[in-house]
PDB file of C-alpha atoms in Angstrom:
ATOM      1  CA  LEU A  23     -63.315 -84.437 -34.082  1.00 85.00           C
ATOM      2  CA  ALA A  24     -62.236 -81.449 -32.691  1.00 88.00           C
ATOM      3  CA  ALA A  25     -59.484 -81.026 -35.255  1.00 90.00           C
ATOM      4  CA  LEU A  26     -62.500 -81.483 -38.203  1.00 90.00           C
ATOM      5  CA  PRO A  27     -64.067 -78.152 -39.047  1.00 92.00           C
ATOM      6  CA  ALA A  28     -67.287 -77.229 -38.658  1.00 92.00           C
ATOM      7  CA  PRO A  29     -69.055 -78.533 -41.923  1.00 91.00           C
ATOM      8  CA  HIS A  30     -67.807 -81.979 -41.863  1.00 91.00           C
ATOM      9  CA  ILE A  31     -68.539 -82.885 -37.798  1.00 90.00           C
ATOM     10  CA  HIS A  32     -72.158 -84.637 -38.203  1.00 89.00           C
ATOM     11  CA  ALA A  33     -70.658 -86.608 -41.229  1.00 88.00           C
ATOM     12  CA  PRO A  34     -66.826 -87.251 -40.793  1.00 91.00           C
ATOM     13  CA  TRP A  35     -66.793 -89.364 -44.094  1.00 88.00           C
ATOM     14  CA  ALA A  36     -68.476 -87.232 -46.700  1.00 89.00           C
ATOM     15  CA  ALA A  37     -65.361 -85.098 -45.961  1.00 92.00           C
ATOM     16  CA  PRO A  38     -62.509 -85.030 -48.763  1.00 93.00           C
ATOM     17  CA  ALA A  39     -59.506 -87.325 -47.344  1.00 94.00           C
ATOM     18  CA  ASP A  40     -56.710 -83.854 -47.658  1.00 95.00           C
ATOM     19  CA  VAL A  41     -59.845 -82.641 -44.833  1.00 94.00           C
ATOM     20  CA  LEU A  42     -59.206 -85.866 -42.458  1.00 94.00           C
ATOM     21  CA  GLN A  43     -56.013 -86.488 -42.836  1.00 94.00           C
ATOM     22  CA  ALA A  44     -54.946 -82.438 -41.518  1.00 94.00           C
ATOM     23  CA  ALA A  45     -57.633 -83.345 -38.259  1.00 94.00           C
ATOM     24  CA  GLY A  46     -56.136 -86.441 -38.287  1.00 94.00           C
ATOM     25  CA  VAL A  47     -59.178 -87.984 -38.607  1.00 93.00           C
ATOM     26  CA  ALA A  48     -58.933 -92.239 -39.845  1.00 92.00           C
ATOM     27  CA  LEU A  49     -61.842 -93.628 -40.893  1.00 91.00           C
ATOM     28  CA  GLY A  50     -61.829 -96.321 -39.202  1.00 90.00           C
ATOM     29  CA  VAL A  51     -58.873 -96.034 -37.177  1.00 92.00           C
ATOM     30  CA  THR A  52     -59.576 -92.859 -35.092  1.00 91.00           C
ATOM     31  CA  TYR A  53     -63.009 -92.608 -35.991  1.00 90.00           C
ATOM     32  CA  PRO A  54     -65.377 -95.201 -36.759  1.00 88.00           C
ATOM     33  CA  ALA A  55     -66.055 -96.266 -39.927  1.00 85.00           C
ATOM     34  CA  ARG A  56     -69.421 -95.403 -40.929  1.00 82.00           C
ATOM     35  CA  ILE A  57     -72.428 -97.508 -39.775  1.00 78.00           C
ATOM     36  CA  VAL A  58     -75.262 -96.448 -42.184  1.00 71.00           C
ATOM     37  CA  THR A  59     -74.351 -97.055 -46.039  1.00 70.00           C
ATOM     38  CA  GLU A  60     -75.683 -95.241 -49.085  1.00 70.00           C
ATOM     39  CA  GLY A  61     -77.313 -98.398 -49.561  1.00 77.00           C
ATOM     40  CA  VAL A  62     -78.825 -99.321 -46.937  1.00 76.00           C
ATOM     41  CA  ALA A  63     -80.401 -95.941 -46.167  1.00 73.00           C
ATOM     42  CA  ALA A  64     -81.249 -95.731 -49.737  1.00 78.00           C
ATOM     43  CA  ALA A  65     -83.314 -99.053 -48.650  1.00 78.00           C
ATOM     44  CA  ARG A  66     -85.142 -97.322 -45.361  1.00 76.00           C
ATOM     45  CA  ALA A  67     -86.201 -94.958 -47.733  1.00 75.00           C
ATOM     46  CA  ARG A  68     -88.121 -96.565 -50.530  1.00 76.00           C
ATOM     47  CA  ASN A  69     -89.513 -99.146 -47.935  1.00 76.00           C
ATOM     48  CA  ASP A  70     -91.036 -95.957 -45.773  1.00 74.00           C
ATOM     49  CA  GLN A  71     -92.313 -95.173 -49.402  1.00 72.00           C
ATOM     50  CA  GLY A  72     -93.411 -97.792 -49.693  1.00 76.00           C
ATOM     51  CA  SER A  73     -95.473 -97.949 -46.164  1.00 81.00           C
ATOM     52  CA  VAL A  74     -96.755 -94.881 -46.623  1.00 79.00           C
ATOM     53  CA  ALA A  75     -98.835 -95.644 -50.005  1.00 78.00           C
ATOM     54  CA  ALA A  76     -99.887 -98.928 -48.712  1.00 82.00           C
ATOM     55  CA  ALA A  77    -100.780 -97.169 -45.820  1.00 83.00           C
ATOM     56  CA  ARG A  78    -102.833 -94.322 -47.227  1.00 83.00           C
ATOM     57  CA  ALA A  79    -103.767 -97.168 -50.369  1.00 81.00           C
ATOM     58  CA  LEU A  80    -105.819 -98.526 -47.579  1.00 85.00           C
ATOM     59  CA  HIS A  81    -107.575 -95.295 -46.423  1.00 85.00           C
ATOM     60  CA  ALA A  82    -107.194 -93.452 -49.018  1.00 85.00           C
ATOM     61  CA  SER A  83    -111.557 -93.281 -49.033  1.00 87.00           C
ATOM     62  CA  GLU A  84    -111.264 -92.213 -45.694  1.00 90.00           C
ATOM     63  CA  TRP A  85    -108.517 -89.745 -44.890  1.00 90.00           C
ATOM     64  CA  VAL A  86    -107.547 -88.576 -49.030  1.00 90.00           C
ATOM     65  CA  ASP A  87    -109.428 -85.904 -50.498  1.00 90.00           C
ATOM     66  CA  GLY A  88    -110.602 -85.897 -54.028  1.00 88.00           C
ATOM     67  CA  GLN A  89    -106.960 -83.999 -54.661  1.00 90.00           C
ATOM     68  CA  GLY A  90    -104.115 -86.056 -52.992  1.00 90.00           C
ATOM     69  CA  TYR A  91    -103.136 -84.105 -49.695  1.00 92.00           C
ATOM     70  CA  ASP A  92    -103.558 -85.831 -46.175  1.00 91.00           C
ATOM     71  CA  LEU A  93    -106.881 -85.223 -44.292  1.00 91.00           C
ATOM     72  CA  VAL A  94    -106.711 -84.987 -40.762  1.00 91.00           C
ATOM     73  CA  VAL A  95    -108.585 -84.629 -37.748  1.00 91.00           C
ATOM     74  CA  ALA A  96    -108.261 -80.753 -35.830  1.00 88.00           C
ATOM     75  CA  PRO A  97    -107.722 -81.170 -32.052  1.00 89.00           C
ATOM     76  CA  LYS A  98    -109.335 -79.347 -30.143  1.00 87.00           C
ATOM     77  CA  GLY A  99    -107.546 -76.014 -29.801  1.00 88.00           C
ATOM     78  CA  SER A 100    -105.766 -76.324 -32.450  1.00 87.00           C
ATOM     79  CA  THR A 101    -108.078 -73.845 -34.581  1.00 86.00           C
ATOM     80  CA  THR A 102    -111.107 -71.182 -34.975  1.00 87.00           C
ATOM     81  CA  SER A 103    -113.468 -72.927 -36.465  1.00 87.00           C
ATOM     82  CA  LEU A 104    -112.076 -76.354 -37.229  1.00 85.00           C
ATOM     83  CA  ASP A 105    -111.725 -77.860 -33.589  1.00 85.00           C
ATOM     84  CA  GLY A 106    -113.146 -82.578 -34.824  1.00 88.00           C
ATOM     85  CA  CYS A 107    -112.696 -81.998 -37.617  1.00 90.00           C
ATOM     86  CA  LYS A 108    -110.813 -82.943 -40.866  1.00 91.00           C
ATOM     87  CA  MET A 109    -108.314 -81.235 -42.469  1.00 91.00           C
ATOM     88  CA  VAL A 110    -106.848 -80.616 -45.126  1.00 91.00           C
ATOM     89  CA  VAL A 111    -102.608 -80.447 -44.099  1.00 91.00           C
ATOM     90  CA  PHE A 112     -99.834 -80.054 -46.654  1.00 89.00           C
ATOM     91  CA  THR A 113     -99.014 -84.298 -48.077  1.00 89.00           C
ATOM     92  CA  ARG A 114     -95.874 -84.884 -50.244  1.00 87.00           C
ATOM     93  CA  PRO A 115     -96.566 -84.408 -53.883  1.00 91.00           C
ATOM     94  CA  VAL A 116     -95.153 -87.933 -54.951  1.00 86.00           C
ATOM     95  CA  TYR A 117     -97.906 -89.079 -52.966  1.00 86.00           C
ATOM     96  CA  ARG A 118    -100.342 -86.421 -54.027  1.00 89.00           C
ATOM     97  CA  GLN A 119     -99.604 -88.044 -57.533  1.00 89.00           C
ATOM     98  CA  GLN A 120     -99.738 -91.363 -56.990  1.00 86.00           C
ATOM     99  CA  PHE A 121    -103.181 -91.315 -54.951  1.00 87.00           C
ATOM    100  CA  LEU A 122    -104.091 -88.719 -58.428  1.00 89.00           C
ATOM    101  CA  GLU A 123    -102.668 -91.444 -61.314  1.00 88.00           C
ATOM    102  CA  ALA A 124    -104.293 -94.074 -58.941  1.00 85.00           C
ATOM    103  CA  HIS A 125    -107.922 -92.614 -59.438  1.00 82.00           C
ATOM    104  CA  SER A 126    -108.233 -91.102 -63.010  1.00 78.00           C
ATOM    105  CA  LYS A 127    -108.341 -94.834 -64.692  1.00 63.00           C
ATOM    106  CA  PRO A 128    -110.577 -94.116 -67.459  1.00 58.00           C
ATOM    107  CA  ARG A 129    -114.443 -95.373 -66.498  1.00 47.00           C
ATOM    108  CA  ARG A 130    -113.913 -98.653 -68.301  1.00 48.00           C
ATOM    109  CA  ALA A 131    -111.455 -99.752 -65.896  1.00 47.00           C
ATOM    110  CA  ARG A 132    -112.911 -97.669 -62.966  1.00 46.00           C
ATOM    111  CA  ALA A 133    -116.007-100.297 -63.695  1.00 46.00           C
ATOM    112  CA  THR A 134    -113.423-102.957 -63.444  1.00 46.00           C
ATOM    113  CA  ALA A 135    -112.193-102.188 -60.384  1.00 46.00           C
ATOM    114  CA  ALA A 136    -115.167-102.709 -59.072  1.00 45.00           C
ATOM    115  CA  VAL A 137    -116.131-105.749 -60.156  1.00 45.00           C
ATOM    116  CA  THR A 138    -112.975-106.331 -58.658  1.00 45.00           C
ATOM    117  CA  GLY A 139    -113.584-104.447 -54.821  1.00 46.00           C
ATOM    118  CA  GLY A 140    -111.863-101.910 -56.532  1.00 46.00           C
ATOM    119  CA  ALA A 141    -111.921 -98.623 -54.395  1.00 45.00           C
ATOM    120  CA  GLU A 142    -114.421 -96.953 -53.053  1.00 45.00           C
ATOM    121  CA  GLY A 143    -116.867 -94.677 -55.049  1.00 44.00           C
ATOM    122  CA  ASP A 144    -115.416 -96.812 -58.520  1.00 42.00           C
ATOM    123  CA  GLN A 145    -118.384 -97.141 -60.873  1.00 42.00           C
ATOM    124  CA  GLY A 146    -120.048-100.500 -61.253  1.00 39.00           C
ATOM    125  CA  PRO A 147    -119.543-102.314 -64.278  1.00 39.00           C
ATOM    126  CA  VAL A 148    -120.593-100.847 -67.971  1.00 39.00           C
ATOM    127  CA  VAL A 149    -123.487-102.657 -69.572  1.00 39.00           C
ATOM    128  CA  ASN A 150    -125.006-101.470 -72.278  1.00 40.00           C
ATOM    129  CA  GLY A 151    -124.363 -98.364 -72.440  1.00 41.00           C
ATOM    130  CA  GLU A 152    -125.755 -98.238 -68.261  1.00 42.00           C
ATOM    131  CA  VAL A 153    -123.618 -98.476 -65.554  1.00 41.00           C
ATOM    132  CA  GLU A 154    -124.241-100.728 -62.759  1.00 42.00           C
ATOM    133  CA  ASP A 155    -124.238 -98.545 -58.980  1.00 45.00           C
ATOM    134  CA  GLY A 156    -123.640-102.011 -56.609  1.00 46.00           C
ATOM    135  CA  ALA A 157    -127.515-101.492 -56.045  1.00 47.00           C
ATOM    136  CA  GLY A 158    -129.061-103.202 -59.158  1.00 46.00           C
ATOM    137  CA  ASN A 159    -129.245 -99.477 -60.531  1.00 45.00           C
ATOM    138  CA  HIS A 160    -128.141 -98.276 -64.277  1.00 42.00           C
ATOM    139  CA  GLU A 161    -127.929 -94.593 -65.456  1.00 45.00           C
ATOM    140  CA  HIS A 162    -127.415 -93.722 -69.003  1.00 42.00           C
ATOM    141  CA  ASN A 163    -123.832 -93.102 -70.383  1.00 40.00           C
ATOM    142  CA  ALA A 164    -123.882 -91.850 -73.074  1.00 41.00           C
ATOM    143  CA  GLU A 165    -120.204 -91.683 -74.791  1.00 42.00           C
ATOM    144  CA  GLU A 166    -119.984 -96.145 -73.590  1.00 42.00           C
ATOM    145  CA  SER A 167    -123.180 -96.671 -75.392  1.00 41.00           C
ATOM    146  CA  ASP A 168    -122.325 -98.453 -79.006  1.00 44.00           C
ATOM    147  CA  GLY A 169    -125.515 -97.338 -80.661  1.00 45.00           C
ATOM    148  CA  ASP A 170    -127.515-100.028 -81.165  1.00 46.00           C
ATOM    149  CA  GLU A 171    -129.866 -99.423 -78.006  1.00 42.00           C
TER     150      GLU A 171
END
């Protein structure tokens, strides 16, 4: 690769054929063919994204704030005022969006999720315009009421 122009050193397989030929590089002959293909790289990225989404779904109530940002505990000495406390960190927009979409269900959908083991903070079932809080208590909800009380 010594004769290959600098912009192509780290990805010779992406170099134009005439550049490879001028540098005396023949992929698979004088230089090994690429092992990781675009398909494998894309599958790996999808798997990584799926793993992150699964982990966030499992721990969202504790480690994701209401706007979809991840929370971490600031190590001692890392901040002037938040040592040992949870703090918001930058989170990829795609993960924030997934969180917000999953947690902005309509009220009846949230009620159903709570009955079927939905996420913490979801409302209980709606009964005659009242929402059960999981402890058997009911709170009146005028927008859910059908008016025949």
